[in-house]
Coordinates of C-alpha atoms in Angstrom, one line a residue:
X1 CA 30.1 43.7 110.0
X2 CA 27.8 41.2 108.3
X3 CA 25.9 40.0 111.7
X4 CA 23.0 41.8 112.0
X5 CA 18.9 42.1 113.5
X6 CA 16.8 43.9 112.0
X7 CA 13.9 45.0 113.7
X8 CA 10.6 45.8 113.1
X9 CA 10.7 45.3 109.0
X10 CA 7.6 44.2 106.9
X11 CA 9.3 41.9 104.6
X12 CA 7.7 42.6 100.8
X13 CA 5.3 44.6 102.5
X14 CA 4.3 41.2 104.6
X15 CA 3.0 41.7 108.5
X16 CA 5.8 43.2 111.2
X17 CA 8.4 40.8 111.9
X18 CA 12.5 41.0 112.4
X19 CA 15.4 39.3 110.5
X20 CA 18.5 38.3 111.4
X21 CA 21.8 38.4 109.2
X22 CA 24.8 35.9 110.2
X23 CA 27.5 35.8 107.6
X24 CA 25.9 37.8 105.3
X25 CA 23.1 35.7 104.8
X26 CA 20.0 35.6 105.8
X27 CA 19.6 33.3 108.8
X28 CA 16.2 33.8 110.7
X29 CA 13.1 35.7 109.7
X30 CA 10.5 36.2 112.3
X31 CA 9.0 38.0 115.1
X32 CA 10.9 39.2 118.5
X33 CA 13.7 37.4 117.5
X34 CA 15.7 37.1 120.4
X35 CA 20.0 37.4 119.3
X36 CA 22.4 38.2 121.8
X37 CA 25.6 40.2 120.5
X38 CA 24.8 41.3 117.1
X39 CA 24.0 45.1 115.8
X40 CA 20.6 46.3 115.7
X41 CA 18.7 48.4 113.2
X42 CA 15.0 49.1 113.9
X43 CA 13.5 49.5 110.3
X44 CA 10.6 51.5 112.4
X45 CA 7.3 49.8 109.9
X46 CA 9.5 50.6 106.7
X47 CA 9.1 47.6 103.6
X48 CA 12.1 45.5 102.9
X49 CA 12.7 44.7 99.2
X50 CA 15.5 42.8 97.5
X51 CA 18.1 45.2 96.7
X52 CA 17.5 47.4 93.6
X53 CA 19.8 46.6 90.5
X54 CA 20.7 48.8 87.9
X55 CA 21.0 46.0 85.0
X56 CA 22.1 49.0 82.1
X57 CA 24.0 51.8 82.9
X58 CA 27.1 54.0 81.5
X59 CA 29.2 54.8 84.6
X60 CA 32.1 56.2 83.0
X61 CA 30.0 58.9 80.7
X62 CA 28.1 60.5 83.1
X63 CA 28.8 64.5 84.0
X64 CA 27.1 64.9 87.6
X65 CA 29.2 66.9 90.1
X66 CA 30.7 68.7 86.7
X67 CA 29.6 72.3 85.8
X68 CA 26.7 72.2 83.6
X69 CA 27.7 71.0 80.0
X70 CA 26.4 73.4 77.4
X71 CA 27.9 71.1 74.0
X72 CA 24.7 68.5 74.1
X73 CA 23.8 68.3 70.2
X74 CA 20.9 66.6 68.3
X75 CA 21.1 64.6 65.6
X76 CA 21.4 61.5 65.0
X77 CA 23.1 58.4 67.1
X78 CA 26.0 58.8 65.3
X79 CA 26.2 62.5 66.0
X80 CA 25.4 61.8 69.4
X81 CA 28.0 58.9 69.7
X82 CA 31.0 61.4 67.8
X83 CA 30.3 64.0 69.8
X84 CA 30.4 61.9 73.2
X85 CA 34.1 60.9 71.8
X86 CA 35.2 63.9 70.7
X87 CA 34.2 66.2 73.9
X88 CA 35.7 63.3 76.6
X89 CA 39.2 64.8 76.7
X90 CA 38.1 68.6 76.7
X91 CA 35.8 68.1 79.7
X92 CA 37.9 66.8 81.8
X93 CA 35.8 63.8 82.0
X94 CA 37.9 61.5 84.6
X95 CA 36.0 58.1 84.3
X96 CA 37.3 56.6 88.2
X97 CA 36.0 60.0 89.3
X98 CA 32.8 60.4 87.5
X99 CA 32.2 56.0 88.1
X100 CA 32.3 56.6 91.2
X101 CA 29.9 59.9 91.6
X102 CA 27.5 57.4 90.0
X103 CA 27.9 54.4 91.7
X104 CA 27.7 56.0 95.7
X105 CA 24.7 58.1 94.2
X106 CA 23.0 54.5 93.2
X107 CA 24.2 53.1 96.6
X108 CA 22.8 55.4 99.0
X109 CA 19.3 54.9 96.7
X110 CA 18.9 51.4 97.3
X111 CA 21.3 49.6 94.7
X112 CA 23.5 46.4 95.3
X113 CA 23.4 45.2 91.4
X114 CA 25.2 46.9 88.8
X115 CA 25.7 46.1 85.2
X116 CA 27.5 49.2 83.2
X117 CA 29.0 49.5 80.4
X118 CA 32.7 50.9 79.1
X119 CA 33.6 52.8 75.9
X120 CA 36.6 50.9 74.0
X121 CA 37.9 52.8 70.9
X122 CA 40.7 53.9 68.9
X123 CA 40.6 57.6 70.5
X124 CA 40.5 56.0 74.6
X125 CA 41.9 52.7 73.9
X126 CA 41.9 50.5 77.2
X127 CA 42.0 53.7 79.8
X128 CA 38.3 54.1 80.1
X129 CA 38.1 50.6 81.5
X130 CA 41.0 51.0 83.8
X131 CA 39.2 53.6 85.6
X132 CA 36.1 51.4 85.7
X133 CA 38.4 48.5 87.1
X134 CA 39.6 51.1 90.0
X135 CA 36.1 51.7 91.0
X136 CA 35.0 48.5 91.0
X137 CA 38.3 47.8 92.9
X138 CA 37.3 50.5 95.2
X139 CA 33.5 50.1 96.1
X140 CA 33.9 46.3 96.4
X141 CA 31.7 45.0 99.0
X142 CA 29.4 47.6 99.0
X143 CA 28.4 47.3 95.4
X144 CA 28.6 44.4 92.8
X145 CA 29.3 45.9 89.2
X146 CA 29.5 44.0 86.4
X147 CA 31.9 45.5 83.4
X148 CA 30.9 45.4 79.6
X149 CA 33.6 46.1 77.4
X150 CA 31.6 47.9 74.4
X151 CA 32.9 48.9 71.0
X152 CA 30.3 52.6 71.3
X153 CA 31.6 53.6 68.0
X154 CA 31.4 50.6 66.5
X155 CA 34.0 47.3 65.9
X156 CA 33.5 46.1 62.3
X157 CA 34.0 49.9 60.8
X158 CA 36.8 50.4 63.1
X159 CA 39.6 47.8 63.0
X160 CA 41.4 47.1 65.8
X161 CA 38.7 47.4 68.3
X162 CA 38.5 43.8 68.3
X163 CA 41.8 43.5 69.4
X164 CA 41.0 46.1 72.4
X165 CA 38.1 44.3 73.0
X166 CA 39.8 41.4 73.6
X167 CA 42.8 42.6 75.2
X168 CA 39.9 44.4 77.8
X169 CA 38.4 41.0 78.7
X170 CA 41.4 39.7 79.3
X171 CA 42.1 42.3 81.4
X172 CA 39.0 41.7 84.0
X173 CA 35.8 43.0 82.3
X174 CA 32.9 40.3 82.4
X175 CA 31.1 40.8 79.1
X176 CA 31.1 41.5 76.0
X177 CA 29.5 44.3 74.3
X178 CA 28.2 45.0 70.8
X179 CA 26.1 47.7 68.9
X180 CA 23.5 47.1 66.3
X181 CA 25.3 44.8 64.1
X182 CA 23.8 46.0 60.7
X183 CA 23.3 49.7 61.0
X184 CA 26.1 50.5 62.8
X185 CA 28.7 48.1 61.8
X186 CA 27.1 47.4 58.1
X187 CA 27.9 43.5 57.9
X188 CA 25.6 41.6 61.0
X189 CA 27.4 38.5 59.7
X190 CA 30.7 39.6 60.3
X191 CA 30.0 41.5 63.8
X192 CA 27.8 39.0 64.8
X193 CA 30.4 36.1 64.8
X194 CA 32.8 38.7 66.6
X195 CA 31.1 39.0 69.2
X196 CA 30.2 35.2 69.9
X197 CA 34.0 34.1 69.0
X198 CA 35.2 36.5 71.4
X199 CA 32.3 35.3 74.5
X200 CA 33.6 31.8 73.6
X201 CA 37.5 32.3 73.7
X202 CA 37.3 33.8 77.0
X203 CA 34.2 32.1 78.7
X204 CA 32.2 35.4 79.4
X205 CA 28.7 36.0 78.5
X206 CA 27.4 38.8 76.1
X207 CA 25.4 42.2 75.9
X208 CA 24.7 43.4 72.4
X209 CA 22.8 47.2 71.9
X210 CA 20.1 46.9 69.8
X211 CA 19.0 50.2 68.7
X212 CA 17.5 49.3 65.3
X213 CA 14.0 49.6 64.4
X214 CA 11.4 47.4 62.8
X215 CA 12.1 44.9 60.6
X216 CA 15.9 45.6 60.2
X217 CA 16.0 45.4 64.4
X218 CA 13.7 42.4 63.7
X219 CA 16.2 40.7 61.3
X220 CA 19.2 41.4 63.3
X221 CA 17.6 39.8 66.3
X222 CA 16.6 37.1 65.0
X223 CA 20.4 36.6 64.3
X224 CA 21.1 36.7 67.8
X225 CA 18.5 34.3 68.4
X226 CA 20.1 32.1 65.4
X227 CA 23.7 32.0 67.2
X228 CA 22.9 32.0 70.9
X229 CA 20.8 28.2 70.0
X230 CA 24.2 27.4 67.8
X231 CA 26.7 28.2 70.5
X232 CA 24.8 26.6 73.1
X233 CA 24.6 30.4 74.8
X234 CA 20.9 30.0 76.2
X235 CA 20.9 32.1 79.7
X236 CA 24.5 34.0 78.6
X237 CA 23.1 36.7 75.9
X238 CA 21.6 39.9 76.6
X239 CA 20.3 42.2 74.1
X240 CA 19.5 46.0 75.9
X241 CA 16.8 48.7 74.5
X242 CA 15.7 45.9 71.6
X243 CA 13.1 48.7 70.7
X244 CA 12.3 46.6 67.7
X245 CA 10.1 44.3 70.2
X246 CA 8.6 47.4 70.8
X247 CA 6.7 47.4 66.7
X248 CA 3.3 47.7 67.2
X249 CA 2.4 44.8 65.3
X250 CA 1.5 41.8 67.6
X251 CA 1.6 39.0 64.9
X252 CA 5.4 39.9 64.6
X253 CA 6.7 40.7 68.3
X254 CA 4.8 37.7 69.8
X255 CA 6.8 34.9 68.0
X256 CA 9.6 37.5 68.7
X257 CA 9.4 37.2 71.9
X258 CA 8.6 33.3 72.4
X259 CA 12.0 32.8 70.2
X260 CA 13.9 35.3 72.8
X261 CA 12.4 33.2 75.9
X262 CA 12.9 29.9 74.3
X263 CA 16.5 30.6 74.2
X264 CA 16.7 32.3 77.0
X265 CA 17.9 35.6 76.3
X266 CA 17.8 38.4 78.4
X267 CA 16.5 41.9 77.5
X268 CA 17.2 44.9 79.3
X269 CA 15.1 48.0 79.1
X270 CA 15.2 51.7 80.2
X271 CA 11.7 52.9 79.3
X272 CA 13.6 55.3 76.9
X273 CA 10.9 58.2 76.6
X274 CA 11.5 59.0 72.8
X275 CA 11.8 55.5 71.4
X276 CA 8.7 52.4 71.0
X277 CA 10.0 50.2 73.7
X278 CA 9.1 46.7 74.0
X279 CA 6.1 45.9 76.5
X280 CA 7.6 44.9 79.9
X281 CA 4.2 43.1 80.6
X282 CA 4.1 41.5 77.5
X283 CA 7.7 40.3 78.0
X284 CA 7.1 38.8 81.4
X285 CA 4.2 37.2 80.2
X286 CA 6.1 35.7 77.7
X287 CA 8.6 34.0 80.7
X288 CA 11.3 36.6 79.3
X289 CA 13.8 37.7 82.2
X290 CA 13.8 41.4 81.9
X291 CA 16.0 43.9 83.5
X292 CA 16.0 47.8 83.8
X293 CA 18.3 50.5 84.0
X294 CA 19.1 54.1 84.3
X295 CA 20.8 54.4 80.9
X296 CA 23.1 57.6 81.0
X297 CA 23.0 59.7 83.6
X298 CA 23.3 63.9 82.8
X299 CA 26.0 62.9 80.1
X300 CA 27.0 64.5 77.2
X301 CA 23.9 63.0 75.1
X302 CA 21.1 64.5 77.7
X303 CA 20.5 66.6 80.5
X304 CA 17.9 63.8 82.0
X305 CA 18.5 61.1 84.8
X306 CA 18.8 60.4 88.0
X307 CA 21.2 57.5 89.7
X308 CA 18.1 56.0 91.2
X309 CA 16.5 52.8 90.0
X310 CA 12.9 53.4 91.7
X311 CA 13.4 57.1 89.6
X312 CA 14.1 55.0 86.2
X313 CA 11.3 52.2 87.3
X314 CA 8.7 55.2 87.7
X315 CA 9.7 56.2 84.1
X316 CA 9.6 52.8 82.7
X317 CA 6.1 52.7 84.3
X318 CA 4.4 55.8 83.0
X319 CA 6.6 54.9 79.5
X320 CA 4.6 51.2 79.6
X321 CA 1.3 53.0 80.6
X322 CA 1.3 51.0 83.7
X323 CA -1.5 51.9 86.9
X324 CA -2.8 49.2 88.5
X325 CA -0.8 48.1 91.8
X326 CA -0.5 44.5 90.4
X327 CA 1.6 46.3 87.0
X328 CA 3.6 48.3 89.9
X329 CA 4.3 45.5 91.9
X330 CA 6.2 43.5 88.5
X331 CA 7.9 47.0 88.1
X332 CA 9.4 46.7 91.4
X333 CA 10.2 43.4 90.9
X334 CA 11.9 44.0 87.4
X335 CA 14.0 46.5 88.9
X336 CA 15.0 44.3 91.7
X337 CA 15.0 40.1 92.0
X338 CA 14.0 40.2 88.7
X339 CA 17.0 42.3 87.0
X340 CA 19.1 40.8 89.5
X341 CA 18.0 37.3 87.2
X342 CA 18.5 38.4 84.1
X343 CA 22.0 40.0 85.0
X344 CA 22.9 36.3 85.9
X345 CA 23.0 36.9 90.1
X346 CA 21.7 34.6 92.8
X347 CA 18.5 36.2 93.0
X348 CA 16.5 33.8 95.8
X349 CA 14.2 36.7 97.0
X350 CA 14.5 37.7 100.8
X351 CA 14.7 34.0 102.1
X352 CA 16.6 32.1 104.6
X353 CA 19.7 30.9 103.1
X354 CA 19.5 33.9 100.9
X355 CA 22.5 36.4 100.2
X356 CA 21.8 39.6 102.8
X357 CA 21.4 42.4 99.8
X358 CA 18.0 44.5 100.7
X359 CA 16.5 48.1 100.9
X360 CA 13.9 49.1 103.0
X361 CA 11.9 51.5 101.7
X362 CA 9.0 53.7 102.5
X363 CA 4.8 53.1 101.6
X364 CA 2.4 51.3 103.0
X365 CA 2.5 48.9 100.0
X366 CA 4.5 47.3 96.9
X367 CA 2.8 49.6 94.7
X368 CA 3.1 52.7 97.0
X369 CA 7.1 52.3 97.2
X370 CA 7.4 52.9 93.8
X371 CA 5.8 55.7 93.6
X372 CA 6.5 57.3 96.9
X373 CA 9.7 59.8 96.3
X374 CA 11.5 59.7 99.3
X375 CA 15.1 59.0 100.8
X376 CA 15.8 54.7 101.4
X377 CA 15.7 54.2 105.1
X378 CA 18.1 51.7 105.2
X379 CA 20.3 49.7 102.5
X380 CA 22.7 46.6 103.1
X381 CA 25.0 44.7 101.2
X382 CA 25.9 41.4 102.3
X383 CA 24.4 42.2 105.7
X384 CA 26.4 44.8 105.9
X385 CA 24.8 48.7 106.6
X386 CA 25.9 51.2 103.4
X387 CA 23.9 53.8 103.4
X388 CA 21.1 55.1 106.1
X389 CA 18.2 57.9 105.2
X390 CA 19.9 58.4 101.5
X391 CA 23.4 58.8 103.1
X392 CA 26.2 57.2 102.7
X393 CA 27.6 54.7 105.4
X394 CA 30.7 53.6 104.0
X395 CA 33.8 54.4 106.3
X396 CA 36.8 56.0 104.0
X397 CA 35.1 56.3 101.0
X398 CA 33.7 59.9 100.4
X399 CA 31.8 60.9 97.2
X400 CA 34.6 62.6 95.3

């Protein structure tokens, strides 16, 4: 069903009014709409918001529905990244299974947008993407979820990741992945070029994991700048976490980030609570499309999460010191239209002529939705109902 009225709806908070669905689209917004021979939902007052998007995520890692995993370590992120590998088998960790836990959790909280990304190494080779491609496969139409293929453990310092890499976007992931080009794989050069050969052989766009720090974060960066304006890759490169924007030095970050939004790269952020993140109002401001995302999810490298992007937009809020309803309202919008944007999807905003992907949620504002912890009322993809009062609403597909 992708016909439908809704009744009753403030859309973006906006007076009482009703819209209608034909096609999946939105066709009519107004009040007592009058539609003969469609389903009705009454959205009884609730907000409607484009649907939420979950622009960085790692489906295939997460532990939820598992017994409680006693292993986590500290350390370092190479202790955290060897122990993630070497505990996968022993666990049991089934990566369709534990995708799909993930993905119905982040559909029955609001979310029509998601962007996650894949472990490709020597130990898994291609089968951790094969389970990813089955979910997908399985939650189309009620979900859109975008596949990077990501060398975790690195690609220059492993040979022959490059050849799974490519062998996985051939195979039907959408982007390609990297991970801090100097301190992980030790020759920025070398990854660097990678990376951009392999988005340019096979016409997909790129999402490079920038962990570093300071001026070596700041250096590597300004790599990616350097190649995305010589491949002509403006709007195609996305850099996540890029806590190195996050330097609290203004007279560096600021031309930073004017380089980043003169090219047109995209950052995406997950308010991570024990690393200098980059200002999301500062970003904005500087005409940079930001998105946001949950991250891992009760994995093997923490306990913390939960597959719910007004849950990770309340942490990036407190994490960017953000109070005023104004700051609260770009929040919601960052992890919505906005991340939607940066992820590279039609995102016109709830409009006629616009694809039907919304969530009604509960406040009696912008500001008070983000903040108010309670169930969605009512989420639809492509006009069509998925989940109802943090449900589920998806005939033959059960949370595993």
């Amino acid at each position: 069903m992708t016909d439908l009225l809704l009744r009753n709806i403030r859309v973006m908070a906006h007076a009482a009014t009703d819209l209608l669905i034909r096609d999946g689209r939105i066709a009519a917004i107004g009040p007592n709409l009058a539609v003969d021979g469609v389903a009705v939902e009454d959205g009884q007052g609730a907000i409607a918001i484009p649907a939420l998007v979950d622009a960085h995520t790692h489906l295939d890692k997460t532990t939820w529905g598992m017994g409680w995993y006693t292993g986590r370590k500290g350390g370092d992120l190479q202790d955290l990244i060897d122990n993630e590998r070497n505990e996968r088998i022993p666990l049991g960790l089934d990566v369709h299974r534990q995708s799909m836990r993930h993905a119905l959790q982040l559909i029955a909280n609001g979310t029509g947008h998601i962007r996650s990304h894949v472990d490709v190494d020597h130990d898994h080779k291609l089968t951790l993407l094969e389970g990813k491609l089955r979910t997908r496969e399985a939650l189309r139409g009620a979900v859109d979820l975008q596949i990077v293929a990501f060398p975790q453990s690195g690609l220059m310092i492993r040979p022959g990741v490059y050849e799974l890499l490519d062998e996985a976007l051939a195979m039907g992931a959408d982007i390609v992945g990297g991970l801090d080009p100097s301190s992980m794989d030790r020759d920025p050069k070398a990854s660097l070029d990678a990376i951009f050969r392999l988005a340019e052989k096979h016409g997909k766009p790129i999402d490079i994991h920038l962990h570093e720090y300071g001026e070596l974060g700041a250096f590597t960066l300004e790599e990616i700048i350097t190649r995305t304006r010589a491949h002509g890759m403006q709007g195609k490169v996305g850099v996540s976490h890029c806590f190195c924007l996050g330097t609290p030095d203004p007279h560096r970050v600021g031309p930073l980030m004017e380089a980043v939004a003169r090219e047109d790269i995209r950052i995406f952020t997950t308010g991570h609570p024990s690393a200098e993140v980059p200002s999301l109002q500062d970003m904005r401001a500087a005409g940079i499309k930001v998105g946001m995302g949950c991250d891992g999810i009760r994995d093997t490298w923490g306990p913390w999460g939960q597959p719910d992007m007004l849950h990770r937009a309340r942490i990036v809020g407190m994490k960017n010191r953000m109070r005023r309803d104004d700051e609260l309202e770009l929040l919601l919008d960052t992890a919505s239209r906005g991340g939607a944007d940066a992820m590279g999807v039609e995102a016109l905003g709830l409009v006629v002529g616009a694809v039907a992907d919304l969530t009604l949620v509960a406040g009696e504002t912008l500001a008070h939705a983000v903040v108010e912890e309670v169930a969605r009322p009512l989420v639809v993809k492509g006009g069509r109902v998925v989940a109802r009062n943090g449900a589920l609403a998806l005939p033959g597909i059960t949370m595993p």
